[in-house]
Coordinates of C-alpha atoms in Angstrom, one line a residue:
M228 CA -13.1 -37.4 26.5
N229 CA -14.2 -36.9 22.9
V230 CA -17.3 -34.9 24.0
W231 CA -15.1 -32.7 26.2
F232 CA -12.6 -32.1 23.3
G233 CA -15.4 -31.2 20.9
T234 CA -16.9 -28.7 23.4
V235 CA -13.6 -27.0 23.9
L236 CA -13.0 -26.8 20.1
V237 CA -16.4 -25.2 19.6
L238 CA -15.7 -22.7 22.4
L239 CA -12.3 -21.8 20.9
L240 CA -14.0 -21.2 17.5
V241 CA -16.6 -19.0 19.0
V242 CA -14.0 -16.9 20.8
A243 CA -11.9 -16.5 17.7
Q244 CA -14.9 -15.4 15.7
A245 CA -16.0 -13.0 18.4
K246 CA -12.5 -11.5 18.5
W247 CA -12.4 -11.0 14.8
Q248 CA -15.9 -9.4 14.7
H249 CA -15.0 -7.1 17.5
A250 CA -11.8 -6.1 15.7
I251 CA -13.4 -5.3 12.4
A252 CA -16.0 -3.1 14.2
Q253 CA -13.3 -0.7 15.4
P254 CA -12.7 2.5 13.5
L255 CA -10.6 2.1 10.3
P256 CA -9.1 4.6 7.9
A257 CA -11.4 5.9 5.2
P258 CA -11.7 3.4 2.3
I259 CA -8.6 3.5 0.1
G260 CA -9.7 1.2 -2.7
G261 CA -12.4 -1.0 -1.3
L262 CA -10.3 -4.0 -2.3
T263 CA -12.5 -7.0 -1.4
Q264 CA -11.8 -10.7 -1.5
P265 CA -11.0 -12.6 -3.5
A266 CA -8.2 -10.2 -4.5
E267 CA -7.9 -9.5 -8.2
L268 CA -4.9 -8.1 -10.2
P269 CA -5.9 -4.7 -11.5
P270 CA -5.0 -4.0 -15.1
L271 CA -2.3 -1.3 -15.6
P272 CA -4.1 2.0 -16.6
Y273 CA -1.5 2.5 -19.3
A274 CA 0.9 0.6 -21.6
Y275 CA 4.0 -1.0 -20.2
D276 CA 6.2 1.5 -22.0
A277 CA 4.0 4.6 -21.2
L278 CA 6.3 5.8 -18.4
E279 CA 9.5 5.7 -20.4
P280 CA 12.2 6.9 -20.2
Y281 CA 11.7 7.2 -16.4
I282 CA 10.5 3.7 -15.8
D283 CA 11.2 1.1 -18.6
A284 CA 8.7 -1.3 -20.1
E285 CA 10.4 -4.4 -18.9
T286 CA 10.4 -3.2 -15.3
M287 CA 6.7 -2.4 -15.5
R288 CA 5.9 -5.8 -17.0
L289 CA 7.8 -7.7 -14.3
H290 CA 6.6 -5.4 -11.5
H291 CA 2.9 -5.8 -12.4
D292 CA 2.6 -9.2 -14.1
A293 CA 5.0 -11.1 -11.8
H294 CA 5.5 -9.3 -8.4
H295 CA 2.0 -7.8 -8.0
A296 CA 0.3 -11.0 -9.4
A297 CA 2.2 -13.1 -6.8
Y298 CA 0.9 -10.9 -4.0
V299 CA -2.6 -11.4 -5.2
N300 CA -2.3 -15.1 -5.5
N301 CA -0.6 -15.6 -2.2
L302 CA -3.2 -13.3 -0.4
N303 CA -6.1 -15.3 -1.8
E304 CA -4.5 -18.6 -0.7
A305 CA -4.1 -17.3 2.8
V306 CA -7.6 -15.9 3.1
Q307 CA -9.2 -19.1 1.7
K308 CA -7.9 -21.0 4.8
H309 CA -10.2 -19.1 7.0
P310 CA -13.8 -18.6 5.8
E311 CA -14.5 -15.9 8.4
L312 CA -11.9 -13.6 6.7
Q313 CA -13.4 -13.9 3.2
G314 CA -15.3 -10.9 2.0
Q315 CA -13.4 -8.5 4.2
T316 CA -11.6 -5.6 2.5
V317 CA -7.8 -5.7 2.4
E318 CA -7.8 -2.5 4.4
A319 CA -9.8 -4.2 7.2
L320 CA -7.5 -7.2 7.2
L321 CA -4.4 -5.0 7.4
G322 CA -5.9 -2.7 10.0
N323 CA -6.5 -5.5 12.4
L324 CA -3.5 -7.8 12.0
E325 CA -3.4 -8.9 15.6
A326 CA -6.9 -10.3 15.3
L327 CA -5.9 -12.5 12.3
P328 CA -5.3 -16.2 12.8
E329 CA -1.6 -16.7 13.5
D330 CA -1.0 -19.2 10.8
V331 CA -1.9 -16.6 8.0
R332 CA -1.1 -13.4 9.7
T333 CA 2.4 -12.9 8.1
A334 CA 1.1 -14.0 4.7
I335 CA -1.7 -11.5 4.8
R336 CA 0.6 -8.8 6.1
N337 CA 3.1 -9.3 3.4
N338 CA 0.8 -10.0 0.4
G339 CA -2.1 -7.9 1.5
G340 CA 0.3 -5.0 1.9
G341 CA 1.9 -5.7 -1.4
H342 CA -1.5 -5.8 -3.2
L343 CA -2.8 -2.6 -1.5
N344 CA 0.5 -0.7 -2.0
H345 CA 0.8 -1.6 -5.7
T346 CA -2.8 -1.0 -6.5
M347 CA -2.3 2.6 -5.4
F348 CA 1.1 2.8 -7.0
W349 CA -0.1 2.2 -10.6
Q350 CA -2.9 4.8 -10.1
I351 CA -0.7 7.7 -8.9
M352 CA 1.5 7.5 -12.0
K353 CA 0.6 8.5 -15.6
P354 CA 2.2 9.2 -18.9
D355 CA 3.0 12.9 -19.3
G356 CA 2.6 13.4 -15.6
G357 CA 4.7 15.4 -13.2
G358 CA 5.0 19.1 -13.0
E359 CA 4.0 21.3 -10.0
P360 CA 1.3 20.0 -7.8
T361 CA -2.1 21.6 -8.2
G362 CA -5.3 21.8 -6.2
A363 CA -5.6 20.8 -2.5
I364 CA -2.4 18.8 -2.5
A365 CA -0.4 21.9 -3.4
T366 CA -1.9 23.6 -0.4
V367 CA -1.1 20.7 1.9
I368 CA 2.5 20.7 0.7
E369 CA 2.9 24.4 1.1
E370 CA 1.4 24.6 4.6
N371 CA 3.1 21.5 6.0
F372 CA 6.5 21.4 4.2
G373 CA 7.2 25.0 3.2
G374 CA 6.9 24.4 -0.6
F375 CA 7.2 21.7 -3.3
E376 CA 11.0 21.7 -3.6
T377 CA 11.4 21.2 0.1
F378 CA 8.8 18.5 0.1
K379 CA 10.5 16.7 -2.8
E380 CA 13.9 16.9 -1.0
Q381 CA 12.5 15.5 2.2
F382 CA 10.5 12.8 0.4
N383 CA 13.4 11.7 -1.7
Q384 CA 15.8 11.7 1.2
A385 CA 13.5 9.5 3.2
G386 CA 13.4 7.1 0.3
V387 CA 17.2 7.0 0.1
D388 CA 17.5 6.5 3.8
R389 CA 15.0 3.5 3.9
F390 CA 17.4 0.6 4.4
G391 CA 16.7 -2.4 2.3
S392 CA 13.3 -2.8 0.7
G393 CA 10.3 -0.7 1.5
W394 CA 8.2 2.3 0.6
V395 CA 8.3 6.1 1.2
W396 CA 4.9 7.8 1.9
L397 CA 3.0 11.0 2.4
V398 CA 0.3 10.1 4.9
R399 CA -2.4 11.6 7.0
N400 CA -1.7 10.2 10.5
T401 CA -4.1 9.3 13.3
A402 CA -3.8 12.9 14.7
G403 CA -4.9 14.3 11.3
Q404 CA -1.4 15.6 10.5
F405 CA 0.4 15.2 7.2
E406 CA 3.9 13.6 7.4
I407 CA 6.5 11.8 5.4
I408 CA 7.2 8.2 6.6
T409 CA 8.7 5.0 5.4
T410 CA 7.7 1.4 5.9
P411 CA 9.7 -1.8 5.5
N412 CA 9.0 -4.5 3.0
Q413 CA 5.3 -4.4 2.0
D414 CA 4.0 -2.9 5.2
S415 CA 1.2 -0.4 4.6
P416 CA 0.5 2.8 6.6
V417 CA -2.9 1.3 7.2
M418 CA -1.4 -1.0 9.7
E419 CA -0.7 2.0 12.0
G420 CA -4.1 3.7 11.3
A421 CA -2.6 6.2 8.8
Y422 CA -4.0 7.0 5.4
P423 CA -1.6 6.8 2.5
I424 CA -2.0 9.8 0.2
M425 CA 0.9 8.9 -2.1
G426 CA 3.9 6.5 -2.0
N427 CA 6.9 5.4 -4.0
D428 CA 8.2 1.9 -4.1
V429 CA 11.9 1.6 -3.3
W430 CA 12.2 -2.1 -3.6
E431 CA 15.0 -2.8 -6.1
H432 CA 12.6 -4.5 -8.5
A433 CA 10.9 -1.1 -9.0
Y434 CA 14.0 0.4 -10.6
Y435 CA 17.1 -1.8 -10.9
L436 CA 16.9 -2.7 -14.6
T437 CA 17.3 1.0 -15.5
Y438 CA 19.0 2.6 -12.5
R439 CA 21.0 -0.3 -11.0
N440 CA 22.1 0.8 -7.5
R441 CA 21.2 4.5 -8.2
R442 CA 18.2 4.8 -6.0
P443 CA 18.5 8.6 -5.6
E444 CA 18.3 9.0 -9.4
Y445 CA 15.2 6.9 -9.6
L446 CA 13.5 8.8 -6.8
S447 CA 14.3 12.1 -8.5
N448 CA 13.0 11.0 -11.9
W449 CA 9.8 9.5 -10.5
W450 CA 8.3 13.0 -10.1
N451 CA 8.1 13.1 -13.9
V452 CA 5.3 10.5 -13.9
I453 CA 3.4 11.5 -10.9
N454 CA -0.4 11.9 -11.2
W455 CA -1.5 14.9 -9.2
D456 CA -5.2 14.4 -10.2
E457 CA -5.3 11.0 -8.6
I458 CA -3.4 12.2 -5.5
N459 CA -5.9 15.0 -5.1
R460 CA -8.7 12.4 -5.2
R461 CA -7.0 10.4 -2.5
L462 CA -6.4 13.5 -0.4
A463 CA -10.2 14.3 -0.6
A464 CA -11.0 10.8 0.6
A465 CA -8.5 11.2 3.5
T466 CA -10.0 14.4 4.7

């Protein structure tokens, strides 16, 4: 009986490993950040108060040092339970959620998404940012949305309409088209095979200390800190 049980257990482990290896061999979106395991909290590329008055220092401190740090720690704890997952990029993990062991799938979805989303979020903002888009992203916006003002209106409205917590994105989808989408919670567009060009966090912890329940005002002011150079870099990687 013990020999039989041991044989079955070995077979199950072999099948699980084969399933994962097959999954990671499938086409994935172009690398977003190459975020490998173990996950690390990236430093903010500017001071906590650098985005004031649009995003206050205390919000940035809590958002980065508490919320993002928790996603990193929880993601590492989940991945450490399964050696076969270690060393994979966060993008690969999120792009093949169904292949993940069930006991850590939700934790990786939530915390891997949170880590990936926020790593991008800090990069696409900068002090003295904003203004009209330049370069390739300006062309994408003009050709797909009819101009920057129309794009901003559609992007902001999508963020307002996102019920509860989540994100609003500009993505390049699996058909190669550019579109505005939203995702709930910490879900990443990578989970659907899309490439996030830019995104704004509409969780309340991203804005509540300054804006309280005025999400539309936060969304409108966010354009004053946007980093078009970084967004153009991401666009180049997506195309």
